[in-house]
Amino acid sequence: MVINESILRSAGAETRDYRPTENLFCEGDIPSYYYQIITGEVKLNNYNEEGKEFIQNFLSEGQSCGESVLFIDKPYPMNAEAITDCSVLRLHKSVFLQLLKNSPELYMEVNSFLSERLYYKFVMMMNNSSQHPFTRLKGLMDYLKSFQEDMSPYSFVVPFTRQQMASLTGICVETAIRTIKHMERDNIVRIKNRKILY
């Protein structure tokens, strides 16, 4: 969790509910709120000129979205779209910034979270520049697994579907499925109850 819910509520955050495909905010909107997910899943995405979706990230309970843009005077460069029914805490930008100003510990926690997001972007940019689907998928799994203590083989359950992994790495789902099957044959992953163990 980025910020404790009780801190946000005591600062005046309100709970907003979103249905699947509903946007918390859209590309081009001026950022006015800090958003933190209580329940549900949200994807950060863009659409190109042909209407093809590019997914930047999937977020879930306890994570925030769009917070980095609150520190600069720029519009959102992406959409935040609910994938499932979601409950989200929303705190006005001016109150959020004042909260950070009054609490150096909280400010450092948010900085740490922003640094993790920036690290993710760099790792994904480097991996996704490869022409090889294996490199892209393994890079994503390496990044996700890096946050757990147990680094032994097959100890990590990949939290994404094959479709989501394909979207995050910019490959088609058929290629992702085929590559993951090759990874299973090469004992890089195991498949158990349709879950990928890495």
PDB file of C-alpha atoms in Angstrom:
ATOM      1  CA  MET A   1       0.000   0.000   0.000  1.00  0.00           C
ATOM      2  CA  VAL A   2       1.297   3.432  -0.878  1.00  0.00           C
ATOM      3  CA  ILE A   3      -0.481   5.465   1.833  1.00  0.00           C
ATOM      4  CA  ASN A   4      -2.451   4.039   4.757  1.00  0.00           C
ATOM      5  CA  GLU A   5      -6.172   4.332   4.034  1.00  0.00           C
ATOM      6  CA  SER A   6      -6.916   5.864   7.433  1.00  0.00           C
ATOM      7  CA  ILE A   7      -4.452   8.693   6.714  1.00  0.00           C
ATOM      8  CA  LEU A   8      -6.158   9.391   3.382  1.00  0.00           C
ATOM      9  CA  ARG A   9      -9.653   9.270   4.904  1.00  0.00           C
ATOM     10  CA  SER A  10      -8.687  11.590   7.777  1.00  0.00           C
ATOM     11  CA  ALA A  11      -7.321  14.032   5.187  1.00  0.00           C
ATOM     12  CA  GLY A  12     -10.725  14.039   3.457  1.00  0.00           C
ATOM     13  CA  ALA A  13     -10.395  11.377   0.758  1.00  0.00           C
ATOM     14  CA  GLU A  14     -13.690  10.188  -0.697  1.00  0.00           C
ATOM     15  CA  THR A  15     -14.523   6.691  -1.961  1.00  0.00           C
ATOM     16  CA  ARG A  16     -15.544   6.430  -5.607  1.00  0.00           C
ATOM     17  CA  ASP A  17     -16.865   3.296  -7.298  1.00  0.00           C
ATOM     18  CA  TYR A  18     -16.130   2.433 -10.931  1.00  0.00           C
ATOM     19  CA  ARG A  19     -17.603  -0.233 -13.198  1.00  0.00           C
ATOM     20  CA  PRO A  20     -15.551  -2.215 -15.741  1.00  0.00           C
ATOM     21  CA  THR A  21     -14.407  -0.050 -18.715  1.00  0.00           C
ATOM     22  CA  GLU A  22     -15.127   3.159 -16.759  1.00  0.00           C
ATOM     23  CA  ASN A  23     -12.204   5.616 -16.621  1.00  0.00           C
ATOM     24  CA  LEU A  24     -10.820   7.074 -13.418  1.00  0.00           C
ATOM     25  CA  PHE A  25      -9.149   9.642 -15.675  1.00  0.00           C
ATOM     26  CA  CYS A  26      -8.391  10.004 -19.376  1.00  0.00           C
ATOM     27  CA  GLU A  27      -5.353  10.918 -21.420  1.00  0.00           C
ATOM     28  CA  GLY A  28      -5.266  14.703 -21.735  1.00  0.00           C
ATOM     29  CA  ASP A  29      -7.190  15.385 -18.490  1.00  0.00           C
ATOM     30  CA  ILE A  30      -5.630  17.826 -16.040  1.00  0.00           C
ATOM     31  CA  PRO A  31      -4.634  15.933 -12.854  1.00  0.00           C
ATOM     32  CA  SER A  32      -6.720  17.044  -9.885  1.00  0.00           C
ATOM     33  CA  TYR A  33      -6.728  14.006  -7.575  1.00  0.00           C
ATOM     34  CA  TYR A  34      -4.581  11.332  -5.989  1.00  0.00           C
ATOM     35  CA  TYR A  35      -6.164   7.899  -6.643  1.00  0.00           C
ATOM     36  CA  GLN A  36      -5.529   4.770  -4.546  1.00  0.00           C
ATOM     37  CA  ILE A  37      -7.284   1.482  -5.266  1.00  0.00           C
ATOM     38  CA  ILE A  38      -9.165  -0.107  -2.335  1.00  0.00           C
ATOM     39  CA  THR A  39     -10.540  -3.084  -4.301  1.00  0.00           C
ATOM     40  CA  GLY A  40     -10.515  -4.151  -7.951  1.00  0.00           C
ATOM     41  CA  GLU A  41      -8.131  -3.861 -10.869  1.00  0.00           C
ATOM     42  CA  VAL A  42      -7.213  -0.919 -13.105  1.00  0.00           C
ATOM     43  CA  LYS A  43      -5.131  -0.795 -16.261  1.00  0.00           C
ATOM     44  CA  LEU A  44      -3.086   2.142 -17.501  1.00  0.00           C
ATOM     45  CA  ASN A  45      -3.350   2.356 -21.275  1.00  0.00           C
ATOM     46  CA  ASN A  46      -3.196   4.431 -24.445  1.00  0.00           C
ATOM     47  CA  TYR A  47      -4.675   3.985 -27.901  1.00  0.00           C
ATOM     48  CA  ASN A  48      -2.741   4.752 -31.095  1.00  0.00           C
ATOM     49  CA  GLU A  49      -4.176   6.430 -34.233  1.00  0.00           C
ATOM     50  CA  GLU A  50      -5.569   3.087 -35.479  1.00  0.00           C
ATOM     51  CA  GLY A  51      -7.308   2.453 -32.148  1.00  0.00           C
ATOM     52  CA  LYS A  52      -4.863  -0.269 -31.056  1.00  0.00           C
ATOM     53  CA  GLU A  53      -4.545  -0.442 -27.283  1.00  0.00           C
ATOM     54  CA  PHE A  54      -1.139  -0.219 -25.612  1.00  0.00           C
ATOM     55  CA  ILE A  55      -1.187  -1.348 -21.965  1.00  0.00           C
ATOM     56  CA  GLN A  56       1.415   0.211 -19.700  1.00  0.00           C
ATOM     57  CA  ASN A  57       0.562  -1.503 -16.429  1.00  0.00           C
ATOM     58  CA  PHE A  58      -2.028  -3.389 -14.388  1.00  0.00           C
ATOM     59  CA  LEU A  59      -2.736  -2.109 -10.881  1.00  0.00           C
ATOM     60  CA  SER A  60      -4.684  -3.615  -8.001  1.00  0.00           C
ATOM     61  CA  GLU A  61      -5.598  -3.221  -4.337  1.00  0.00           C
ATOM     62  CA  GLY A  62      -3.364  -0.826  -2.399  1.00  0.00           C
ATOM     63  CA  GLN A  63      -1.705   0.669  -5.470  1.00  0.00           C
ATOM     64  CA  SER A  64      -2.101   4.229  -6.699  1.00  0.00           C
ATOM     65  CA  CYS A  65      -2.344   5.517 -10.250  1.00  0.00           C
ATOM     66  CA  GLY A  66      -1.340   8.719 -11.959  1.00  0.00           C
ATOM     67  CA  GLU A  67       0.357  10.130  -8.865  1.00  0.00           C
ATOM     68  CA  SER A  68       3.595  11.108 -10.632  1.00  0.00           C
ATOM     69  CA  VAL A  69       1.781  13.688 -12.778  1.00  0.00           C
ATOM     70  CA  LEU A  70       0.523  15.492  -9.653  1.00  0.00           C
ATOM     71  CA  PHE A  71       4.016  16.950  -9.171  1.00  0.00           C
ATOM     72  CA  ILE A  72       4.163  18.673 -12.577  1.00  0.00           C
ATOM     73  CA  ASP A  73       1.783  20.880 -14.544  1.00  0.00           C
ATOM     74  CA  LYS A  74       1.130  18.433 -17.378  1.00  0.00           C
ATOM     75  CA  PRO A  75      -1.969  16.506 -18.482  1.00  0.00           C
ATOM     76  CA  TYR A  76      -2.238  12.750 -17.992  1.00  0.00           C
ATOM     77  CA  PRO A  77      -0.257  10.904 -20.717  1.00  0.00           C
ATOM     78  CA  MET A  78      -2.484   7.802 -20.320  1.00  0.00           C
ATOM     79  CA  ASN A  79      -5.913   6.525 -19.301  1.00  0.00           C
ATOM     80  CA  ALA A  80      -6.715   4.702 -16.060  1.00  0.00           C
ATOM     81  CA  GLU A  81      -9.500   2.246 -16.887  1.00  0.00           C
ATOM     82  CA  ALA A  82     -11.279  -0.097 -14.471  1.00  0.00           C
ATOM     83  CA  ILE A  83     -10.985  -3.761 -15.485  1.00  0.00           C
ATOM     84  CA  THR A  84     -13.276  -5.010 -12.710  1.00  0.00           C
ATOM     85  CA  ASP A  85     -15.667  -3.305 -10.304  1.00  0.00           C
ATOM     86  CA  CYS A  86     -13.412  -0.971  -8.316  1.00  0.00           C
ATOM     87  CA  SER A  87     -13.549   1.114  -5.175  1.00  0.00           C
ATOM     88  CA  VAL A  88     -10.987   3.896  -5.190  1.00  0.00           C
ATOM     89  CA  LEU A  89      -9.987   6.540  -2.659  1.00  0.00           C
ATOM     90  CA  ARG A  90      -9.713   9.972  -4.237  1.00  0.00           C
ATOM     91  CA  LEU A  91      -7.957  12.891  -2.531  1.00  0.00           C
ATOM     92  CA  HIS A  92      -7.737  16.370  -4.035  1.00  0.00           C
ATOM     93  CA  LYS A  93      -4.280  17.248  -5.371  1.00  0.00           C
ATOM     94  CA  SER A  94      -3.776  20.301  -3.107  1.00  0.00           C
ATOM     95  CA  VAL A  95      -4.614  18.277   0.024  1.00  0.00           C
ATOM     96  CA  PHE A  96      -2.365  15.403  -1.129  1.00  0.00           C
ATOM     97  CA  LEU A  97       0.603  17.743  -1.670  1.00  0.00           C
ATOM     98  CA  GLN A  98       0.006  19.416   1.721  1.00  0.00           C
ATOM     99  CA  LEU A  99      -0.127  15.974   3.347  1.00  0.00           C
ATOM    100  CA  LEU A 100       3.307  15.150   1.914  1.00  0.00           C
ATOM    101  CA  LYS A 101       4.682  18.534   2.925  1.00  0.00           C
ATOM    102  CA  ASN A 102       3.586  17.957   6.533  1.00  0.00           C
ATOM    103  CA  SER A 103       4.916  14.392   6.758  1.00  0.00           C
ATOM    104  CA  PRO A 104       8.512  13.733   5.665  1.00  0.00           C
ATOM    105  CA  GLU A 105       8.068   9.981   6.344  1.00  0.00           C
ATOM    106  CA  LEU A 106       5.075   9.805   4.023  1.00  0.00           C
ATOM    107  CA  TYR A 107       6.925  11.878   1.442  1.00  0.00           C
ATOM    108  CA  MET A 108       9.786   9.351   1.494  1.00  0.00           C
ATOM    109  CA  GLU A 109       7.357   6.422   1.133  1.00  0.00           C
ATOM    110  CA  VAL A 110       5.768   8.030  -1.925  1.00  0.00           C
ATOM    111  CA  ASN A 111       9.256   8.750  -3.352  1.00  0.00           C
ATOM    112  CA  SER A 112      10.168   5.100  -2.874  1.00  0.00           C
ATOM    113  CA  PHE A 113       7.002   4.005  -4.654  1.00  0.00           C
ATOM    114  CA  LEU A 114       7.642   6.439  -7.539  1.00  0.00           C
ATOM    115  CA  SER A 115      11.212   5.126  -7.813  1.00  0.00           C
ATOM    116  CA  GLU A 116       9.886   1.561  -8.099  1.00  0.00           C
ATOM    117  CA  ARG A 117       7.557   2.658 -10.898  1.00  0.00           C
ATOM    118  CA  LEU A 118      10.404   4.399 -12.719  1.00  0.00           C
ATOM    119  CA  TYR A 119      12.568   1.305 -12.326  1.00  0.00           C
ATOM    120  CA  TYR A 120       9.736  -0.815 -13.794  1.00  0.00           C
ATOM    121  CA  LYS A 121       9.500   1.535 -16.804  1.00  0.00           C
ATOM    122  CA  PHE A 122      13.248   1.290 -17.475  1.00  0.00           C
ATOM    123  CA  VAL A 123      13.300  -2.507 -17.122  1.00  0.00           C
ATOM    124  CA  MET A 124      10.277  -2.923 -19.394  1.00  0.00           C
ATOM    125  CA  MET A 125      11.614  -0.454 -21.947  1.00  0.00           C
ATOM    126  CA  MET A 126      14.915  -2.339 -22.103  1.00  0.00           C
ATOM    127  CA  ASN A 127      13.256  -5.777 -22.345  1.00  0.00           C
ATOM    128  CA  ASN A 128      10.585  -4.676 -24.816  1.00  0.00           C
ATOM    129  CA  SER A 129      13.228  -3.272 -27.153  1.00  0.00           C
ATOM    130  CA  SER A 130      14.255  -6.882 -27.840  1.00  0.00           C
ATOM    131  CA  GLN A 131      12.855  -8.612 -30.939  1.00  0.00           C
ATOM    132  CA  HIS A 132      12.689 -11.900 -29.008  1.00  0.00           C
ATOM    133  CA  PRO A 133       9.423 -12.743 -27.177  1.00  0.00           C
ATOM    134  CA  PHE A 134      11.388 -14.948 -24.753  1.00  0.00           C
ATOM    135  CA  THR A 135      13.499 -11.964 -23.619  1.00  0.00           C
ATOM    136  CA  ARG A 136      10.410  -9.796 -23.184  1.00  0.00           C
ATOM    137  CA  LEU A 137       8.455 -12.371 -21.158  1.00  0.00           C
ATOM    138  CA  LYS A 138      11.414 -13.501 -19.043  1.00  0.00           C
ATOM    139  CA  GLY A 139      12.288  -9.854 -18.331  1.00  0.00           C
ATOM    140  CA  LEU A 140       8.750  -9.228 -17.068  1.00  0.00           C
ATOM    141  CA  MET A 141       8.859 -12.341 -14.852  1.00  0.00           C
ATOM    142  CA  ASP A 142      12.355 -11.464 -13.554  1.00  0.00           C
ATOM    143  CA  TYR A 143      11.134  -7.999 -12.570  1.00  0.00           C
ATOM    144  CA  LEU A 144       7.992  -9.295 -10.829  1.00  0.00           C
ATOM    145  CA  LYS A 145       9.883 -12.020  -8.952  1.00  0.00           C
ATOM    146  CA  SER A 146      12.612  -9.597  -7.821  1.00  0.00           C
ATOM    147  CA  PHE A 147      10.301  -8.275  -5.068  1.00  0.00           C
ATOM    148  CA  GLN A 148       9.984 -11.581  -3.220  1.00  0.00           C
ATOM    149  CA  GLU A 149      12.439 -13.175  -0.836  1.00  0.00           C
ATOM    150  CA  ASP A 150      12.256 -16.757  -2.146  1.00  0.00           C
ATOM    151  CA  MET A 151      14.178 -16.767  -5.419  1.00  0.00           C
ATOM    152  CA  SER A 152      14.180 -20.551  -5.858  1.00  0.00           C
ATOM    153  CA  PRO A 153      12.831 -21.972  -9.141  1.00  0.00           C
ATOM    154  CA  TYR A 154       9.026 -22.121  -9.447  1.00  0.00           C
ATOM    155  CA  SER A 155       8.478 -20.287  -6.140  1.00  0.00           C
ATOM    156  CA  PHE A 156       6.737 -17.307  -7.761  1.00  0.00           C
ATOM    157  CA  VAL A 157       3.198 -17.404  -9.155  1.00  0.00           C
ATOM    158  CA  VAL A 158       2.971 -14.913 -12.049  1.00  0.00           C
ATOM    159  CA  PRO A 159      -0.038 -12.707 -11.194  1.00  0.00           C
ATOM    160  CA  PHE A 160      -1.007 -12.019 -14.815  1.00  0.00           C
ATOM    161  CA  THR A 161      -2.918 -13.921 -17.475  1.00  0.00           C
ATOM    162  CA  ARG A 162      -1.173 -14.792 -20.723  1.00  0.00           C
ATOM    163  CA  GLN A 163      -3.231 -12.054 -22.423  1.00  0.00           C
ATOM    164  CA  GLN A 164      -2.068  -9.484 -19.849  1.00  0.00           C
ATOM    165  CA  MET A 165       1.569 -10.602 -20.214  1.00  0.00           C
ATOM    166  CA  ALA A 166       1.267 -10.264 -23.983  1.00  0.00           C
ATOM    167  CA  SER A 167      -0.204  -6.770 -23.621  1.00  0.00           C
ATOM    168  CA  LEU A 168       2.528  -5.653 -21.221  1.00  0.00           C
ATOM    169  CA  THR A 169       5.316  -6.930 -23.470  1.00  0.00           C
ATOM    170  CA  GLY A 170       3.841  -5.814 -26.800  1.00  0.00           C
ATOM    171  CA  ILE A 171       3.519  -9.275 -28.356  1.00  0.00           C
ATOM    172  CA  CYS A 172       0.411 -11.098 -29.560  1.00  0.00           C
ATOM    173  CA  VAL A 173      -1.244 -13.542 -27.168  1.00  0.00           C
ATOM    174  CA  GLU A 174      -0.578 -16.532 -29.450  1.00  0.00           C
ATOM    175  CA  THR A 175       3.157 -15.764 -29.389  1.00  0.00           C
ATOM    176  CA  ALA A 176       3.055 -15.400 -25.603  1.00  0.00           C
ATOM    177  CA  ILE A 177       1.313 -18.777 -25.202  1.00  0.00           C
ATOM    178  CA  ARG A 178       3.742 -20.500 -27.580  1.00  0.00           C
ATOM    179  CA  THR A 179       6.797 -18.931 -25.889  1.00  0.00           C
ATOM    180  CA  ILE A 180       5.582 -19.880 -22.401  1.00  0.00           C
ATOM    181  CA  LYS A 181       5.094 -23.488 -23.590  1.00  0.00           C
ATOM    182  CA  HIS A 182       8.731 -23.462 -24.835  1.00  0.00           C
ATOM    183  CA  MET A 183       9.818 -22.055 -21.466  1.00  0.00           C
ATOM    184  CA  GLU A 184       7.977 -24.908 -19.741  1.00  0.00           C
ATOM    185  CA  ARG A 185       9.706 -27.489 -21.970  1.00  0.00           C
ATOM    186  CA  ASP A 186      13.061 -25.897 -21.115  1.00  0.00           C
ATOM    187  CA  ASN A 187      12.221 -26.065 -17.357  1.00  0.00           C
ATOM    188  CA  ILE A 188      12.268 -22.279 -16.981  1.00  0.00           C
ATOM    189  CA  VAL A 189       8.626 -22.215 -15.819  1.00  0.00           C
ATOM    190  CA  ARG A 190       6.073 -24.751 -14.635  1.00  0.00           C
ATOM    191  CA  ILE A 191       2.368 -24.630 -15.384  1.00  0.00           C
ATOM    192  CA  LYS A 192       0.069 -25.753 -12.569  1.00  0.00           C
ATOM    193  CA  ASN A 193      -3.726 -25.244 -12.713  1.00  0.00           C
ATOM    194  CA  ARG A 194      -3.164 -22.816 -15.609  1.00  0.00           C
ATOM    195  CA  LYS A 195      -0.922 -20.673 -13.360  1.00  0.00           C
ATOM    196  CA  ILE A 196       2.660 -19.916 -14.390  1.00  0.00           C
ATOM    197  CA  LEU A 197       5.230 -20.756 -11.700  1.00  0.00           C
ATOM    198  CA  TYR A 198       8.579 -19.040 -12.196  1.00  0.00           C
TER     199      TYR A 198
END
